CSV table of C-alpha atoms and ligand atoms in Angstrom, one decimal:
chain,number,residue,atom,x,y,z
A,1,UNK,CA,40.6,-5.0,12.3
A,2,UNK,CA,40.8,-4.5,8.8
A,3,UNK,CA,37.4,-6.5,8.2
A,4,UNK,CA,35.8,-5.1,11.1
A,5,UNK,CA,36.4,-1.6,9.1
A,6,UNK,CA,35.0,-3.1,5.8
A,7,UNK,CA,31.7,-4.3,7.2
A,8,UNK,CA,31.1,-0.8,8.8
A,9,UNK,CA,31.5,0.8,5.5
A,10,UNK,CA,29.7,-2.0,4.0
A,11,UNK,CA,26.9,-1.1,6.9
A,12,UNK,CA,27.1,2.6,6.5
A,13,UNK,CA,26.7,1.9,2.7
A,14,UNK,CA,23.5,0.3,2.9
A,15,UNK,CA,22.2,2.4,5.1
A,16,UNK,CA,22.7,5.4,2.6
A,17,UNK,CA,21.1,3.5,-0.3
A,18,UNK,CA,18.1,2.7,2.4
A,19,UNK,CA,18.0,6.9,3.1
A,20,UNK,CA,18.0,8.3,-0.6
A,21,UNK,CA,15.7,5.5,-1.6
A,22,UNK,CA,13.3,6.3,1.3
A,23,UNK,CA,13.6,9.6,0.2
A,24,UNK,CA,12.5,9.1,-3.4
A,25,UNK,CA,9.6,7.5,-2.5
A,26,UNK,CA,8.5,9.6,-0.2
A,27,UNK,CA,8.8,12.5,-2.5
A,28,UNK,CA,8.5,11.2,-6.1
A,29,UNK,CA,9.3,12.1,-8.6
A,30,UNK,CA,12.0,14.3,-6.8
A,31,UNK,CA,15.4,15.8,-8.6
A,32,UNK,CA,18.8,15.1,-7.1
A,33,UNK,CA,19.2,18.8,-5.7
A,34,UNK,CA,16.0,18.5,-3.5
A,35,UNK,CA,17.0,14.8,-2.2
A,36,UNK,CA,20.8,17.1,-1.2
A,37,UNK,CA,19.0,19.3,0.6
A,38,UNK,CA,16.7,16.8,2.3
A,39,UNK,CA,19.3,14.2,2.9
A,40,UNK,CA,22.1,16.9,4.3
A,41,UNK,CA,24.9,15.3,2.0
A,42,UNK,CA,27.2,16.5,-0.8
A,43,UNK,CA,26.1,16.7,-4.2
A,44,UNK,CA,28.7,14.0,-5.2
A,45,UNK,CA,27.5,11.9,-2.7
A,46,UNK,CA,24.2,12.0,-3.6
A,47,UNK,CA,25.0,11.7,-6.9
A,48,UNK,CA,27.0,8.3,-6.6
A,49,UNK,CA,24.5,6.9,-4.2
A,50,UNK,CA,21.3,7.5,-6.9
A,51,UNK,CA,23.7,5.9,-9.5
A,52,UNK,CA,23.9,2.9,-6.9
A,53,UNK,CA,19.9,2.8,-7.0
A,54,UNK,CA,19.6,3.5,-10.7
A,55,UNK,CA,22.2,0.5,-11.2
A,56,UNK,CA,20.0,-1.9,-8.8
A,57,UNK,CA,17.3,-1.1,-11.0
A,58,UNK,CA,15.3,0.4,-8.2
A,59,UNK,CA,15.4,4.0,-9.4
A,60,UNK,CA,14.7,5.9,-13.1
A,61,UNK,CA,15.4,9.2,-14.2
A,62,UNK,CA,12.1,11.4,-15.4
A,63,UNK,CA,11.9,14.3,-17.8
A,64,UNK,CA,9.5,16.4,-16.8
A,65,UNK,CA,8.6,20.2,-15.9
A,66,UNK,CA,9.9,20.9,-12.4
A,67,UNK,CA,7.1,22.9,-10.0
A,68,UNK,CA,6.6,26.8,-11.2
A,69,UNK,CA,10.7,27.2,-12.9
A,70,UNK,CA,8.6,26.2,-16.3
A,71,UNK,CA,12.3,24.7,-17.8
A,72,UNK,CA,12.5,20.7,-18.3
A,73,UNK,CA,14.8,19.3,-15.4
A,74,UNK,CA,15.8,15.5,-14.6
A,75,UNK,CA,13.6,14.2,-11.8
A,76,UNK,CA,14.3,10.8,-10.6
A,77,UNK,CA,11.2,8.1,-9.7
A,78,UNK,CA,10.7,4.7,-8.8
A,79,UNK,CA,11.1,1.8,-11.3
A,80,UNK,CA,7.2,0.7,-10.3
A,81,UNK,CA,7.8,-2.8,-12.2
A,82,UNK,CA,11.0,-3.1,-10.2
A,83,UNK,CA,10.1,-4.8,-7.5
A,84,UNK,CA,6.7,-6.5,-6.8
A,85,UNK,CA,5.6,-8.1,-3.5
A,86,UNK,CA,2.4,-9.9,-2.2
A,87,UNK,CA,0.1,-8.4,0.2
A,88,UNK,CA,-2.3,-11.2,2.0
A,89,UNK,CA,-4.8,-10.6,4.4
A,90,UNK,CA,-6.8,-13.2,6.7
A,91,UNK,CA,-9.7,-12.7,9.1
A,92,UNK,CA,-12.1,-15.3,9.9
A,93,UNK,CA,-14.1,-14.7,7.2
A,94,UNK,CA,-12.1,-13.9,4.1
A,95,UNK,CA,-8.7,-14.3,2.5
A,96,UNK,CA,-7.1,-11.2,0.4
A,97,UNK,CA,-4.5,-11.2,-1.8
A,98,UNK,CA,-3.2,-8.9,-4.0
A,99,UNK,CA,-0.2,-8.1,-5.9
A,100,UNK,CA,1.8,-4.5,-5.5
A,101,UNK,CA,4.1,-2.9,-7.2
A,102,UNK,CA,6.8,-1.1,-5.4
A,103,UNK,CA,4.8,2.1,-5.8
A,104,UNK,CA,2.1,0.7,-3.3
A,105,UNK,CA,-0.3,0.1,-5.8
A,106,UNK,CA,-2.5,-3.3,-6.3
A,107,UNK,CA,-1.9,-4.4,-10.0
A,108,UNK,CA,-4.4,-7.5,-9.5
A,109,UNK,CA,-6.4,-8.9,-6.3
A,110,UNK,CA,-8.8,-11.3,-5.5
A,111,UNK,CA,-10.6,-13.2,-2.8
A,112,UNK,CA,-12.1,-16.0,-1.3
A,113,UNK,CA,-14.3,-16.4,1.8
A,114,UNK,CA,-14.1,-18.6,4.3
A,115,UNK,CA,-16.6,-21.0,6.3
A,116,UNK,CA,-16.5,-21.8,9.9
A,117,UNK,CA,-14.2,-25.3,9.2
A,118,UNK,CA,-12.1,-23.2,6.9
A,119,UNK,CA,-10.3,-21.5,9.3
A,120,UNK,CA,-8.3,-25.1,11.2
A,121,UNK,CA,-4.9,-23.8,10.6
A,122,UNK,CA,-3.3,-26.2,7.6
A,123,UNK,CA,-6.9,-25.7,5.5
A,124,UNK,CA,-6.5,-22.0,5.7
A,125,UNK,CA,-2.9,-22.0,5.0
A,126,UNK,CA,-3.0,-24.4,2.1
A,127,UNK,CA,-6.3,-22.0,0.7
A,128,UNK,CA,-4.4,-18.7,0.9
A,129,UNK,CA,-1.3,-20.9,-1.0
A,130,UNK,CA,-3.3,-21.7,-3.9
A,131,UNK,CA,-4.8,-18.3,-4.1
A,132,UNK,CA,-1.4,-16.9,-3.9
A,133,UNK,CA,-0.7,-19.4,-6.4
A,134,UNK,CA,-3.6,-18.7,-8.8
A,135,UNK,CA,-3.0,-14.4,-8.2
A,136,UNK,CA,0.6,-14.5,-9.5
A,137,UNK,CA,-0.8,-16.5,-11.9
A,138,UNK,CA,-3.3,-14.4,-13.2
A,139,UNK,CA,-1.8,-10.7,-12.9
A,140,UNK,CA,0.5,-12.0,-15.4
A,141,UNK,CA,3.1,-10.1,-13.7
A,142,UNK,CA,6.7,-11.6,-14.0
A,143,UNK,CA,7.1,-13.7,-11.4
A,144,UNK,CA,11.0,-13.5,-10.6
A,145,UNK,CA,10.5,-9.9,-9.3
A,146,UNK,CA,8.0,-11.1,-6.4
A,147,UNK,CA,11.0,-10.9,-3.6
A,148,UNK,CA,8.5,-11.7,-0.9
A,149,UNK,CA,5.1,-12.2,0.6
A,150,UNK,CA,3.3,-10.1,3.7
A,151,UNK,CA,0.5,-11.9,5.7
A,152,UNK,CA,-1.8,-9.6,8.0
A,153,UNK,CA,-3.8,-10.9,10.3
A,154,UNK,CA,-5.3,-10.1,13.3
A,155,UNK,CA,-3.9,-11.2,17.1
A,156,UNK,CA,-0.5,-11.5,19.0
A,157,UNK,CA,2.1,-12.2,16.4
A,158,UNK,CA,6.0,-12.8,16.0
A,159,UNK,CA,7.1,-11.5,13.1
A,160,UNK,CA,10.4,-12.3,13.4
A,161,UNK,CA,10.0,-16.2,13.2
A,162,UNK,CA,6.7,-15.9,12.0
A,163,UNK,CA,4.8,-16.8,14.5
A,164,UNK,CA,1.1,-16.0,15.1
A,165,UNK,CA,1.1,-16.4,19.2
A,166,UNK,CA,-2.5,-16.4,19.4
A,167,UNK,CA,-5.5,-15.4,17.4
A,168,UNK,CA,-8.9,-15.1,18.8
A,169,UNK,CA,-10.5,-14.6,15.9
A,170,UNK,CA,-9.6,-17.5,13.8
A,171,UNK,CA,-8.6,-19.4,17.4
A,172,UNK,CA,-5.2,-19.9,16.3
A,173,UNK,CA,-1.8,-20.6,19.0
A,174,UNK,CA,1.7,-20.6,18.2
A,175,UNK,CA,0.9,-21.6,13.9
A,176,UNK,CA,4.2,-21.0,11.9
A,177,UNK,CA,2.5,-19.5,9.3
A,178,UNK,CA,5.3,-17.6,7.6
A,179,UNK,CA,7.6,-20.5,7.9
A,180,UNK,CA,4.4,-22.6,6.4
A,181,UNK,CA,3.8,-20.7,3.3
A,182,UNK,CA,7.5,-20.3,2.2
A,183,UNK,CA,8.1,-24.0,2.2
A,184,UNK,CA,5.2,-24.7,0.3
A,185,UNK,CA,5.7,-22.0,-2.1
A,186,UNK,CA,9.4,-21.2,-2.0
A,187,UNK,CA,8.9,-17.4,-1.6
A,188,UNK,CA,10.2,-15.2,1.2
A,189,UNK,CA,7.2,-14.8,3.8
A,190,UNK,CA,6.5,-12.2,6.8
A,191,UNK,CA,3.4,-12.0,9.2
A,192,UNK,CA,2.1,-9.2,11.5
A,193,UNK,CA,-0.3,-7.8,13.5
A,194,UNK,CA,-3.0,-6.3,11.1
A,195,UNK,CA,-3.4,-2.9,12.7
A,196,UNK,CA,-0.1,-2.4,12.7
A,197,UNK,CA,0.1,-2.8,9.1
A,198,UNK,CA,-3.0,-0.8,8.2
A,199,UNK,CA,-1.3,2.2,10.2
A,200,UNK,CA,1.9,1.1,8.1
A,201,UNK,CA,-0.1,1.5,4.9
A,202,UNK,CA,-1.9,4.9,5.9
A,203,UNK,CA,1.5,6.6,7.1
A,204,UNK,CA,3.4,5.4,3.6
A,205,UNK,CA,0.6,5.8,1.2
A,206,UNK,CA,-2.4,6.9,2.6
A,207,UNK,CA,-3.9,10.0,5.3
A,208,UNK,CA,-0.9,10.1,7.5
A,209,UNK,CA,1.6,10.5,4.6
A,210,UNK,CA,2.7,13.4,5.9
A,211,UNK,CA,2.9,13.0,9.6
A,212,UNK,CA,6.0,12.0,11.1
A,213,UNK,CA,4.4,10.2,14.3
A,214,UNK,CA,1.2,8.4,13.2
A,215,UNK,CA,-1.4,6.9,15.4
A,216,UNK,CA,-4.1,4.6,14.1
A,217,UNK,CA,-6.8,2.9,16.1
A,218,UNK,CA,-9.3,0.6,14.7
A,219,UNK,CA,-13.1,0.0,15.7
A,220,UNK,CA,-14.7,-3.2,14.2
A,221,UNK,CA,-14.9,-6.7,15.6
A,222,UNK,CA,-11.5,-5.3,18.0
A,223,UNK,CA,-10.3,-2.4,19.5
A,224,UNK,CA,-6.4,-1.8,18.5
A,225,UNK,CA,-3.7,0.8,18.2
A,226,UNK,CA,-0.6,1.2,15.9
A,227,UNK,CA,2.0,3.5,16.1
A,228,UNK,CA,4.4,4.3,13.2
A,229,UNK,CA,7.1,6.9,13.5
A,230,UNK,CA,9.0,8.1,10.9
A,231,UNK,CA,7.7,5.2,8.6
A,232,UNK,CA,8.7,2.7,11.4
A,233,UNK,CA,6.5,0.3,13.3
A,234,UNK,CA,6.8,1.0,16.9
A,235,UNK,CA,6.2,-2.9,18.1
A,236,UNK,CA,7.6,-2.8,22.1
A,237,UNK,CA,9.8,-5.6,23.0
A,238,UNK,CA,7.5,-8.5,22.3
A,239,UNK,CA,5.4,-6.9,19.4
A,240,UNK,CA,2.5,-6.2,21.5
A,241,UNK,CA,2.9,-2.0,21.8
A,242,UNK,CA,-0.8,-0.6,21.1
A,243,UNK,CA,-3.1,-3.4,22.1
A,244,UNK,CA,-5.2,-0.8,23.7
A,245,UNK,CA,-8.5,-2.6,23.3
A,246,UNK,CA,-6.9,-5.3,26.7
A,247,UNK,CA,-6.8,-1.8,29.0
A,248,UNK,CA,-8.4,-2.5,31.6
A,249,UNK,CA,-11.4,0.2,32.5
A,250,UNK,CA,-13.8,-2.1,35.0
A,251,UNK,CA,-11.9,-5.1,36.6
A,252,UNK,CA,-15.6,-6.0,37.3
A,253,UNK,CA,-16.7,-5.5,34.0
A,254,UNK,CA,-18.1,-8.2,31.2
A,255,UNK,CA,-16.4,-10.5,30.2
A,256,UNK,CA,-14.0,-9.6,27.1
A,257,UNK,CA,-12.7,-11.7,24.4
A,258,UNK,CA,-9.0,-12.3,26.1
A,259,UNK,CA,-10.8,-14.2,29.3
A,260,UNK,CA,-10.1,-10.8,31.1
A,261,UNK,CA,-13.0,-8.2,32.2
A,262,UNK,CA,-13.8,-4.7,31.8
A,263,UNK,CA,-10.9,-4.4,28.8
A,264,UNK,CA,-12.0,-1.0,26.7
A,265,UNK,CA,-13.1,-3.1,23.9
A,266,UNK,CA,-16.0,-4.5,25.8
A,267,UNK,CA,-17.8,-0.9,25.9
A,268,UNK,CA,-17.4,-0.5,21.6
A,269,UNK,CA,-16.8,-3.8,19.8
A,270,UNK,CA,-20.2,-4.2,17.8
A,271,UNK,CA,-21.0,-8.2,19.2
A,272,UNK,CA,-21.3,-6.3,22.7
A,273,UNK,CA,-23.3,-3.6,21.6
A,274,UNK,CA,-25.6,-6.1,19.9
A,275,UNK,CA,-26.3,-8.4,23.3
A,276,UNK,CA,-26.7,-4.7,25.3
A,277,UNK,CA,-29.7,-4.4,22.7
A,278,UNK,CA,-30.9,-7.6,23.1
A,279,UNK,CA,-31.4,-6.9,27.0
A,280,UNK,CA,-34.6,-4.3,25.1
A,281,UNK,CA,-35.5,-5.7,22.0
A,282,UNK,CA,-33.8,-8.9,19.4
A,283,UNK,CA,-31.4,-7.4,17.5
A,284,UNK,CA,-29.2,-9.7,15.1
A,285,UNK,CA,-26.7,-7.1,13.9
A,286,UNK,CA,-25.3,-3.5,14.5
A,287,UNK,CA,-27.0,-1.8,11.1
A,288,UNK,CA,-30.4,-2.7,13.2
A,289,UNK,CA,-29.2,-0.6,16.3
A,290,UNK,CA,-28.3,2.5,14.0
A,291,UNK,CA,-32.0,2.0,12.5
A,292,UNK,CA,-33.4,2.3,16.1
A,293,UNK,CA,-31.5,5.3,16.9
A,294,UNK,CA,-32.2,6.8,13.5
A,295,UNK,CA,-35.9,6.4,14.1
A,296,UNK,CA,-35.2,8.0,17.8
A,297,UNK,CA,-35.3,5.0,20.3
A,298,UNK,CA,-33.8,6.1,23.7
A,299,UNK,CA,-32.2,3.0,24.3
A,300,UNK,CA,-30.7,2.8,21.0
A,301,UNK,CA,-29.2,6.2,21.1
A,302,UNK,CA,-28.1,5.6,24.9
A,303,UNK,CA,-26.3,2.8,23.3
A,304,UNK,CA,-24.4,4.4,20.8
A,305,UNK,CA,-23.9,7.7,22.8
A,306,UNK,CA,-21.8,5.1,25.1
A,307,UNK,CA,-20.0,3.7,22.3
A,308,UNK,CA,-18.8,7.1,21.2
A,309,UNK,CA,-17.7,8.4,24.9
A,310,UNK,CA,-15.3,5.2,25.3
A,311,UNK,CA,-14.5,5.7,21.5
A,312,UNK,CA,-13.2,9.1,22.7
A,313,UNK,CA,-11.6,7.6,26.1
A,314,UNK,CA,-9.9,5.5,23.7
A,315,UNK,CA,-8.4,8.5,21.4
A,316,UNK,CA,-7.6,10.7,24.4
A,317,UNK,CA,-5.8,8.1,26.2
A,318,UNK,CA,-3.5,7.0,22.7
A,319,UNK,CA,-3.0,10.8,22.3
A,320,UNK,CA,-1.9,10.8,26.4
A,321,UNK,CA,0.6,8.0,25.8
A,322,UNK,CA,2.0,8.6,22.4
A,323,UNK,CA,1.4,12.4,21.5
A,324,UNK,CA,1.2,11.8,17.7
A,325,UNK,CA,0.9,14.9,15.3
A,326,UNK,CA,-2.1,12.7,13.7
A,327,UNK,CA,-4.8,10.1,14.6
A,328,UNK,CA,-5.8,7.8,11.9
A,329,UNK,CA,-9.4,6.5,12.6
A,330,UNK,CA,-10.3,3.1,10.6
A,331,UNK,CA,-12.5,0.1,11.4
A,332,UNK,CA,-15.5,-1.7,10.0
A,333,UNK,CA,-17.6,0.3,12.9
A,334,UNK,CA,-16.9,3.7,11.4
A,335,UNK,CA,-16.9,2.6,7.8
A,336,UNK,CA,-19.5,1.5,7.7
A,337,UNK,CA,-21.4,4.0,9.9
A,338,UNK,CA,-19.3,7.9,8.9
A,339,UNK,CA,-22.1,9.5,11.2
A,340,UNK,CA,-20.2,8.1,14.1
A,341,UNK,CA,-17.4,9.2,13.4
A,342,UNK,CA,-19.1,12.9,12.9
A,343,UNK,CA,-20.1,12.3,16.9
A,344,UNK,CA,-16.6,10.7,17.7
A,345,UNK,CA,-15.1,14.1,16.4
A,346,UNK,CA,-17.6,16.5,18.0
A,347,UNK,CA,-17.2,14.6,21.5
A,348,UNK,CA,-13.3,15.1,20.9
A,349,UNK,CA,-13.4,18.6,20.9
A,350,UNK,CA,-14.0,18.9,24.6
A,351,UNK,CA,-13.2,15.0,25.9
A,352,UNK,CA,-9.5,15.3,25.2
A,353,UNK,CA,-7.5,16.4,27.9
A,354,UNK,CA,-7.3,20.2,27.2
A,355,UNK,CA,-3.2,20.2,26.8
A,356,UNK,CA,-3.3,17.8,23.7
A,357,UNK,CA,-5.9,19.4,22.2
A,358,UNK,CA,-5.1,20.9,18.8
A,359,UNK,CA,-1.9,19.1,18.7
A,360,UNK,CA,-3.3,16.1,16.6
A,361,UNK,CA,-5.7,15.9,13.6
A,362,UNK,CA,-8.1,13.3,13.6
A,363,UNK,CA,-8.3,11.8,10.0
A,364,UNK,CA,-10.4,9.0,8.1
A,365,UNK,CA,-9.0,5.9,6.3
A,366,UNK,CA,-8.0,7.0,3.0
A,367,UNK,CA,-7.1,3.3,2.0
A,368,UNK,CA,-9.9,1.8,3.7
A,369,UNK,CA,-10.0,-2.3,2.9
A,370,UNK,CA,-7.2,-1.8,0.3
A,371,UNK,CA,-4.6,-1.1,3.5
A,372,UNK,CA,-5.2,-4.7,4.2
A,373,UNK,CA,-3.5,-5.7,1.1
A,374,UNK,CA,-0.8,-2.6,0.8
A,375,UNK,CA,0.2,-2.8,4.3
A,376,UNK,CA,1.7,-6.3,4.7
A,377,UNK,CA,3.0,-6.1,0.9
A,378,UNK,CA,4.7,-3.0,1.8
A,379,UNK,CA,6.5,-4.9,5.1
A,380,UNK,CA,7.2,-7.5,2.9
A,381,UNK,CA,9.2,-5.3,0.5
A,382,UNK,CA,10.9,-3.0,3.3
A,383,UNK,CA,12.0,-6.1,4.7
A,384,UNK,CA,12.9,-8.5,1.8
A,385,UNK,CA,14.8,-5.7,-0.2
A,386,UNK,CA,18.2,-6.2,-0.8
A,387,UNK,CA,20.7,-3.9,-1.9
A,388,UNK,CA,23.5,-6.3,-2.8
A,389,UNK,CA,25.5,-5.1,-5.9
B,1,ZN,ZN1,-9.6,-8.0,26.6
């Protein structure tokens, strides 16, 4: 009974120190009176639980002029160096890896692209290993406060045993990646799904900072969805939740990706755009079709006018299921291509059921390629974070 009762208060404990800490980065640099008011505890409380923090390390006091009063008052912020994690991220193409402070911020990165016989499982793991290697290396950070290491990359993943299911990009099943890369460089490791970790990223540190329920989709090579509420990953029971681009619109339709057809990314993803233009002229890449259209081709703007209605089916029907206050729209398609998204918006306005219009903003990738790195270092520290004192 009596040990039952101690892990609850050791439970309850942690959870506190988790609360105020979320709290100070949310808001830094933030004094102890507005973390009372936010957190809905006592003064004392507060108090003894920022001494906790401030003890760990984690947390600093400030000096600094508090907003309009004009007297000097004690704010408290993050001890940046405190903790430092890795951010990696793998498509078939390129391996990124950065270092982050436990601000969110990339102290050093670097790269290193991949060929076709690059991406076999044990070369790409053993690659992104010595690049880890040479970036902790490099950033001459100290290397006993790297408490762990986040991998994003895209397909089905397990990120509790660190898993990847199944990749179709790099054409990856069931590869232990996490469990790969700890053993071989003795560091705490963690994989996800790469949307949901740029939607992690955006709703932390970038566009949906201040949204409580943010919805990312992405438009590039995929179509995904991520859903974070209240700075949480929504993942379903198998970690699947907001594979949106797999909804099936035409069960007669081409053939996608997953061996299924008619999925929603069929009508949008840029390789199917480019054989629809090869049916009218040879195309060998997307920049070609927005030249055609530019220059006023029919079937070039016919084209991309489709691409933009399912762009919009896909953000009305995100908004149907989830009802997020914001949408967070990212992807190499409307990077690379911002009059798109100019089209996307304008459809919006009357393709959205009427009922949810107005209840979301649509906002741009403030991160952009950066959320690649900052979204699986910041899992990596959320999770790996101890509070053991
Ligand atoms: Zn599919």
């Amino acid at each position: 009974m009596k040990k039952i009762k101690k892990r609850d208060q050791e439970y309850i404990k942690q959870n506190n120190l988790k609360m105020i800490l979320d709290i100070i980065k949310d808001k830094r640099p933030i004094s102890r009176a507005e973390i009372v008011k936010i957190a809905n505890m006592s003064p004392t409380s507060v108090s003894r639980i920022v001494g906790s923090l401030m003890d760990l390390g984690l947390v600093k006091e400030t000096e600094t002029y508090s907003n309009g009063v004009g007297r000097k008052a004690i704010l408290l912020d993050l001890d940046l160096e405190s903790v430092i994690t890795i951010g990696v991220y793998i498509n078939k193409h390129i391996i990124n890896v950065g270092v982050v402070n436990f601000g969110g911020e990339i102290l050093y990165k670097d790269k290193i692209d991949l060929n076709p016989k690059d991406i076999y499982p044990d070369i790409l793991i053993k690659k992104a290993c010595g690049l880890i290697n040479d970036v902790i290396k490099n950033s001459k950070i100290d290397s006993s406060k790297v408490i762990g290491i986040g991998v994003s990359l895209p397909g089905i993943i397990n990120s509790k045993n660190g898993e990847v299911i199944f990749s179709a990009p790099l054409n990856w099943k069931n590869i232990h990646i996490a469990q790969a890369i700890e053993s071989e460089l003795n560091i705490r490791t963690i994989v996800d799904n790469d949307v949901k970790l740029k939607a992690l990223a955006e709703s932390l540190y970038g566009v949906g900072k201040n949204s409580g329920k943010t919805a990312l989709v992405n438009f590039g090579k995929g179509v995904g969805s991520a859903l974070i509420i209240n700075g949480e990953i929504f993942r379903g029971v198998t970690n699947i939740a907001g594979e949106i681009g797999h909804i099936t619109i035409d069960p007669n339709g081409i053939l996608c990706e997953c061996g299924r057809r008619g999925c929603l990314q069929t009508f949008i993803v840029e390789d199917n755009l480019i054989e629809e233009a090869n049916k009218v002229k040879k195309i060998v890449d997307i920049e070609e079709i927005f030249e055609e259209a530019r220059m006023g081709e029919d079937w070039a703007v016919s084209i991309l006018e489709r691409a933009v209605t399912y762009m919009c089916v896909t953000i009305n029907n995100i908004v149907c299921m989830y009802n997020p206050d914001t949408i967070v729209v990212s992807g190499s398609l409307v990077e690379a291509y911002p009059e798109i998204l100019k089209e996307v918006e304008e459809k919006c306005k009357t393709f959205i059921w009427a009922p949810l219009r107005g209840t979301f903003k649509i906002l741009y990738s403030e991160l952009k390629s950066q959320s690649d790195i900052i979204g699986p270092s910041t899992l990596a520290s959320n999770t790996f974070l101890s509070f053991d004192i």
